[in-house]
Amino acid sequence: MRDRGILFILPLLAFVAAFIIVPICGAFWNSAFQDIGYLQTRFVGLGNYRQALSDPAFRQSLKFTIIFIAVSVPLELALGLAFALILDLDLPFRGALRACVLLPWAIPTAISARVWELIYGYGYGLANALWTGLGCGGPVNWLGTPWRAFGSLVAAEAWKTTPFVTIILLAGLSAIPRDLYSQAKVDRANSLQIFWRITLPLLRPAMLVALLFRTIDALRVFDVIYVLTHGGPGGSTTSLSLYAYKYFLNGDFGYGSAISVALFLVAFAFSLAYVRLAGYCRALA
Amino acid sequence: MMASFCLFPWLYMLLVSLNDRPDFLGTQGSIGLSGGHYLAVLTERSLHFLDYLRNSAIVALSSAALGTVIAALAAFAVTRLDLPGKAAVLFFVLAASMFPQISLTGYLFRLMTRLGWINTYQGLLFPYVAWTLPLSLWLLVSCFSQIPKELDKAALVDGCTSWQVLWRVLLPVARPGIFAAFLLSFIAAFNEFLFALMLTTDHGARTVPVGIALFQGLHGEMPWGDIMAASIVATAPIAAIVALFQRHIVAGLTGGAVKG
Amino acid sequence: MMVRIDNLSKRFFSLRGEVAALRGLSLDIHDKEFFVLLGPSGCGKSTLLNLIAGLDSPTGGQIWFDDAVMADADRGVCLSPRKRNVAMVFQSYALYPHLSVFDNIAFPLSIAGMRKDEIAEAVREATDMLELADLLAAKPAELSGGQRQRVAIARALVRKPSVFLLDEPLSNLDAQLRASMRTELKSLQRRLGITTIYVTHDQVEAMSLGDRVAVLHDGRLEQTGSPQELYHRPANAFVGTFIGSPPMNLFEASWREADGRPHVEIMNMRLEIPLHLGQRLRALKGASFLLGMRPENIHAHFSTSSPLGLMATVRSAERLGRETLLHLARGEHRLTALTSAGDFTEGAEISVEFDWDHAHFLARSER
């Protein structure tokens, strides 16, 4: 059992290096060039980044991405917590219920986004059927204005990703010893107090994990936007991923790489910050 | 209520796919059930839906299988063998799983173009394996480290080589975890969108999510019935997997994430 | 099979630096012997067992099975467990959870590539011996602790090992089962005549099972000998207090000769001791030493005055059934005495008498 570790881990390292690390480095490299399909490739140093900083479309997509995270992640956490608390109860058909909750997570985002597209569809979609059916007014173009499109995206995204949060928090809940609840009841805490003073604090590590994974995931949001709004209307819902993608699609690899590197750096900073935060919490506990 | 929140889009999908007209809600009435959309999707060759399905199945299954094997070997090395810098490897792989896909696609697109792998199975397979490895590794490391070390010792004393320890003891004991890793990688690869969008060009290798996302009508109007029928067919296996193996999936998700 | 351990040492390297688990230990274990390694946790006994099994390699010294070298740190030789023909039983039993009882026991044989019918025959023999015949199809999770223990032993014995190693095999069982497994193990070992090395921290187990017992402490060998030798002639204070329950009393003592008679001074009292003990005291160089007295060799009397003048106060009396353990105080000193005599009430002043024939004069240990 000696000295053989390297041999067993080599395939993994090779794959990760070849298809994750090298491409990242490649993106860094490419971002230093003006590299557009039909033009001569030219070294520009930080020129692409400078261009991005002064590019209003880039700032718009940065702003969108940040607001998208700020709105959708807390919403998902709140919904996920509610679901987890329900699933933690001793309900009949718990297994079936859990399978239902998992379904949105398991279905390809592109496909569920197609369903949302239909739901939001003008005139005949489910959303408008409910809207008019409930007497709220005439049919609405749910993807037509920047704010409506934003709200529709957040709803679709929250539907898709709440299950993940639920499962993580459910695991956190089931790790809380039941004796603590009994002890709290003996100490005459009411159920609201139990929730605030016991459940929530003990759930904090799981919340943090869910927050970390969801934030990093929301940072790179692409599929749902690509299908639902394609970044519109007027570029108002273009996420950073989609923005970079559009440049790649047009053969502008230099600028696209610069944006994707910027996104990578933000994601990396987030993950480092969270890892530090997690360590800090553990040190407190 | 919770269940209906999770299920309603899917039920709606089912309803539309079975309907003659997508606008049946607007017209307040006649719900004419028919299987016509399914027939179209499954038989109309020009829609290429079956091609997409086949591509997805091949790529997702093979990348999940390959990725799980590689991750199992690596997890064995991390938990059982002498390996300098174990913590660094784990951290590095975790960090790799957080990289935005878009940061990779630019370079990957050019790499695959140079290799002539655009619109091929291997062009998707290799990035998918790399992409699903971090999660599988974390899951299997936490799974393997729960197996008591005394079991290895017993196997060694019973005459096993270290390879036999892995093959005859650890792998069988870790079977639930390995299965979970396989399922999660399969679902991740089946659902993947951005790589597939960038690295495929047509039904030769295009996968179901991209196929459905780019599904356009031949005559201007969106063929919603067909799209939803295709979506049902594509998601039915996933739904079945979730229903059958939800325990494994939940264990996998929490094992990979919480322990990390 | 004879096992010889020669100047064996094992150092572990961890983040906190180097830790020595064994510091140059030598032992000879005879053929067909039931040999027990006894010591508190962290004394290195499990490390030693792992080294004998080949699960770990020594950083110094050698291990021999008869005339064959199993490990030699200087020459970089270390045979893997599969080349040593050892069998091992673990504290957690380490049964393979995915295999049935039959397959668990057959496992070492099938690894060795034995034929199916030979395997079946060998397994049947082992399971008959350990009364497991009814459980062959069960999975380990379905078994009780005692049954798992038997399966682990059967798996170890089925391929007729040259050395049989047991690492605290009984500590997960309840007290009653432990006692009956003890007798069973001993008679099994006698019948099969396999050299057996047994690790435990439980001195009762060590005394009842071992032909010889080695006491380990802090990576060093304190004493090797038969249970009787260890009990009656402990080599030092550690062995004296570790073996025997309730533990031996230890007193800081010094001795001198006055009027041609030997005296011992303990607890600020000078006591005259029998003449013949003077010889033994003279052998201890230096005037100060440790006096060891087992509680059963300290006799308690109700009388208010003692001929030897050693008085003590009863702090508490622990009734153990046949006997009573008295916790006594004399000034700031504490001692215990075992007595079969009646009711000693707390706070009573009593006189105590030492049975000097069972006194242990122990050199102060260097550590």
PDB file of C-alpha atoms in Angstrom, chain A residues 156-271:
ATOM      1  CA  ALA A 156     -38.260  29.811 -13.092  1.00  0.00           C
ATOM      2  CA  GLU A 157     -34.822  29.674 -11.493  1.00  0.00           C
ATOM      3  CA  ALA A 158     -36.242  29.391  -7.977  1.00  0.00           C
ATOM      4  CA  TRP A 159     -38.514  26.567  -9.059  1.00  0.00           C
ATOM      5  CA  LYS A 160     -35.597  24.727 -10.559  1.00  0.00           C
ATOM      6  CA  THR A 161     -33.097  25.094  -7.721  1.00  0.00           C
ATOM      7  CA  THR A 162     -35.189  25.101  -4.541  1.00  0.00           C
ATOM      8  CA  PRO A 163     -35.025  21.272  -4.427  1.00  0.00           C
ATOM      9  CA  PHE A 164     -31.259  21.349  -4.071  1.00  0.00           C
ATOM     10  CA  VAL A 165     -31.492  23.765  -1.152  1.00  0.00           C
ATOM     11  CA  THR A 166     -34.245  21.637   0.350  1.00  0.00           C
ATOM     12  CA  ILE A 167     -32.172  18.471   0.256  1.00  0.00           C
ATOM     13  CA  ILE A 168     -29.115  20.139   1.788  1.00  0.00           C
ATOM     14  CA  LEU A 169     -31.153  21.746   4.564  1.00  0.00           C
ATOM     15  CA  LEU A 170     -33.072  18.534   5.159  1.00  0.00           C
ATOM     16  CA  ALA A 171     -29.786  16.764   5.806  1.00  0.00           C
ATOM     17  CA  GLY A 172     -28.846  19.559   8.184  1.00  0.00           C
ATOM     18  CA  LEU A 173     -32.176  19.231   9.990  1.00  0.00           C
ATOM     19  CA  SER A 174     -31.929  15.497  10.396  1.00  0.00           C
ATOM     20  CA  ALA A 175     -28.477  15.941  11.917  1.00  0.00           C
ATOM     21  CA  ILE A 176     -29.962  17.912  14.815  1.00  0.00           C
ATOM     22  CA  PRO A 177     -30.391  15.514  17.741  1.00  0.00           C
ATOM     23  CA  ARG A 178     -34.052  15.029  18.616  1.00  0.00           C
ATOM     24  CA  ASP A 179     -33.136  15.161  22.307  1.00  0.00           C
ATOM     25  CA  LEU A 180     -32.466  18.866  21.909  1.00  0.00           C
ATOM     26  CA  TYR A 181     -36.075  19.461  20.936  1.00  0.00           C
ATOM     27  CA  SER A 182     -37.294  17.413  23.880  1.00  0.00           C
ATOM     28  CA  GLN A 183     -34.964  19.315  26.182  1.00  0.00           C
ATOM     29  CA  ALA A 184     -36.238  22.625  24.816  1.00  0.00           C
ATOM     30  CA  LYS A 185     -39.826  21.528  25.388  1.00  0.00           C
ATOM     31  CA  VAL A 186     -38.981  20.549  28.935  1.00  0.00           C
ATOM     32  CA  ASP A 187     -37.490  24.018  29.282  1.00  0.00           C
ATOM     33  CA  ARG A 188     -40.896  25.334  28.171  1.00  0.00           C
ATOM     34  CA  ALA A 189     -39.865  26.861  24.876  1.00  0.00           C
ATOM     35  CA  ASN A 190     -42.717  27.287  22.400  1.00  0.00           C
ATOM     36  CA  SER A 191     -42.322  26.064  18.859  1.00  0.00           C
ATOM     37  CA  LEU A 192     -41.403  29.495  17.507  1.00  0.00           C
ATOM     38  CA  GLN A 193     -38.707  29.862  20.128  1.00  0.00           C
ATOM     39  CA  ILE A 194     -37.454  26.376  19.346  1.00  0.00           C
ATOM     40  CA  PHE A 195     -37.187  27.330  15.695  1.00  0.00           C
ATOM     41  CA  TRP A 196     -35.329  30.599  16.333  1.00  0.00           C
ATOM     42  CA  ARG A 197     -33.131  29.497  19.190  1.00  0.00           C
ATOM     43  CA  ILE A 198     -32.330  25.906  18.268  1.00  0.00           C
ATOM     44  CA  THR A 199     -33.203  24.913  14.722  1.00  0.00           C
ATOM     45  CA  LEU A 200     -31.850  27.967  12.919  1.00  0.00           C
ATOM     46  CA  PRO A 201     -28.517  28.283  14.731  1.00  0.00           C
ATOM     47  CA  LEU A 202     -27.804  24.576  14.361  1.00  0.00           C
ATOM     48  CA  LEU A 203     -28.801  24.716  10.720  1.00  0.00           C
ATOM     49  CA  ARG A 204     -26.293  27.459   9.997  1.00  0.00           C
ATOM     50  CA  PRO A 205     -23.532  25.220   8.562  1.00  0.00           C
ATOM     51  CA  ALA A 206     -26.002  23.610   6.147  1.00  0.00           C
ATOM     52  CA  MET A 207     -27.387  27.040   5.228  1.00  0.00           C
ATOM     53  CA  LEU A 208     -23.890  28.210   4.511  1.00  0.00           C
ATOM     54  CA  VAL A 209     -23.197  25.247   2.261  1.00  0.00           C
ATOM     55  CA  ALA A 210     -26.439  25.795   0.365  1.00  0.00           C
ATOM     56  CA  LEU A 211     -25.695  29.510   0.096  1.00  0.00           C
ATOM     57  CA  LEU A 212     -22.216  28.848  -1.245  1.00  0.00           C
ATOM     58  CA  PHE A 213     -23.297  26.366  -3.860  1.00  0.00           C
ATOM     59  CA  ARG A 214     -26.309  28.376  -4.933  1.00  0.00           C
ATOM     60  CA  THR A 215     -24.430  31.655  -5.215  1.00  0.00           C
ATOM     61  CA  ILE A 216     -21.674  30.199  -7.329  1.00  0.00           C
ATOM     62  CA  ASP A 217     -24.254  28.420  -9.435  1.00  0.00           C
ATOM     63  CA  ALA A 218     -26.373  31.551  -9.896  1.00  0.00           C
ATOM     64  CA  LEU A 219     -23.265  33.490 -10.815  1.00  0.00           C
ATOM     65  CA  ARG A 220     -22.850  31.350 -13.919  1.00  0.00           C
ATOM     66  CA  VAL A 221     -26.545  31.238 -14.832  1.00  0.00           C
ATOM     67  CA  PHE A 222     -26.992  30.559 -18.512  1.00  0.00           C
ATOM     68  CA  ASP A 223     -29.449  27.857 -19.615  1.00  0.00           C
ATOM     69  CA  VAL A 224     -32.665  29.343 -18.305  1.00  0.00           C
ATOM     70  CA  ILE A 225     -31.895  32.793 -19.692  1.00  0.00           C
ATOM     71  CA  TYR A 226     -30.731  31.452 -23.022  1.00  0.00           C
ATOM     72  CA  VAL A 227     -34.046  29.699 -23.521  1.00  0.00           C
ATOM     73  CA  LEU A 228     -36.475  32.128 -21.885  1.00  0.00           C
ATOM     74  CA  THR A 229     -35.338  35.609 -22.846  1.00  0.00           C
ATOM     75  CA  HIS A 230     -32.110  35.163 -24.781  1.00  0.00           C
ATOM     76  CA  GLY A 231     -30.877  38.137 -22.754  1.00  0.00           C
ATOM     77  CA  GLY A 232     -33.694  40.427 -23.791  1.00  0.00           C
ATOM     78  CA  PRO A 233     -35.574  42.617 -23.824  1.00  0.00           C
ATOM     79  CA  GLY A 234     -32.911  45.054 -24.894  1.00  0.00           C
ATOM     80  CA  GLY A 235     -30.080  43.144 -23.269  1.00  0.00           C
ATOM     81  CA  SER A 236     -31.583  43.765 -19.833  1.00  0.00           C
ATOM     82  CA  THR A 237     -31.386  40.127 -18.741  1.00  0.00           C
ATOM     83  CA  THR A 238     -28.016  39.227 -20.216  1.00  0.00           C
ATOM     84  CA  SER A 239     -26.000  37.391 -17.586  1.00  0.00           C
ATOM     85  CA  LEU A 240     -22.212  37.470 -17.707  1.00  0.00           C
ATOM     86  CA  SER A 241     -22.125  33.905 -19.033  1.00  0.00           C
ATOM     87  CA  LEU A 242     -24.541  34.738 -21.811  1.00  0.00           C
ATOM     88  CA  TYR A 243     -22.670  37.940 -22.593  1.00  0.00           C
ATOM     89  CA  ALA A 244     -19.389  36.081 -22.998  1.00  0.00           C
ATOM     90  CA  TYR A 245     -21.142  33.375 -24.995  1.00  0.00           C
ATOM     91  CA  LYS A 246     -22.398  35.932 -27.489  1.00  0.00           C
ATOM     92  CA  TYR A 247     -18.851  37.094 -28.110  1.00  0.00           C
ATOM     93  CA  PHE A 248     -17.617  33.549 -28.562  1.00  0.00           C
ATOM     94  CA  LEU A 249     -20.470  32.970 -30.985  1.00  0.00           C
ATOM     95  CA  ASN A 250     -19.319  35.948 -33.038  1.00  0.00           C
ATOM     96  CA  GLY A 251     -15.774  34.625 -33.084  1.00  0.00           C
ATOM     97  CA  ASP A 252     -14.389  37.267 -30.733  1.00  0.00           C
ATOM     98  CA  PHE A 253     -12.361  34.996 -28.489  1.00  0.00           C
ATOM     99  CA  GLY A 254     -10.171  37.671 -26.942  1.00  0.00           C
ATOM    100  CA  TYR A 255     -12.944  39.795 -25.487  1.00  0.00           C
ATOM    101  CA  GLY A 256     -15.123  36.773 -24.672  1.00  0.00           C
ATOM    102  CA  SER A 257     -12.228  35.212 -22.785  1.00  0.00           C
ATOM    103  CA  ALA A 258     -11.631  38.425 -20.876  1.00  0.00           C
ATOM    104  CA  ILE A 259     -15.248  38.450 -19.694  1.00  0.00           C
ATOM    105  CA  SER A 260     -15.179  34.776 -18.801  1.00  0.00           C
ATOM    106  CA  VAL A 261     -11.935  35.314 -16.877  1.00  0.00           C
ATOM    107  CA  ALA A 262     -13.562  38.168 -14.992  1.00  0.00           C
ATOM    108  CA  LEU A 263     -16.465  35.874 -14.165  1.00  0.00           C
ATOM    109  CA  PHE A 264     -14.059  33.169 -13.080  1.00  0.00           C
ATOM    110  CA  LEU A 265     -12.253  35.573 -10.767  1.00  0.00           C
ATOM    111  CA  VAL A 266     -15.494  36.687  -9.173  1.00  0.00           C
ATOM    112  CA  ALA A 267     -16.612  33.080  -8.683  1.00  0.00           C
ATOM    113  CA  PHE A 268     -13.233  32.172  -7.245  1.00  0.00           C
ATOM    114  CA  ALA A 269     -13.305  35.118  -4.862  1.00  0.00           C
ATOM    115  CA  PHE A 270     -16.774  34.077  -3.736  1.00  0.00           C
ATOM    116  CA  SER A 271     -15.718  30.522  -3.065  1.00  0.00           C
TER     117      SER A 271
END
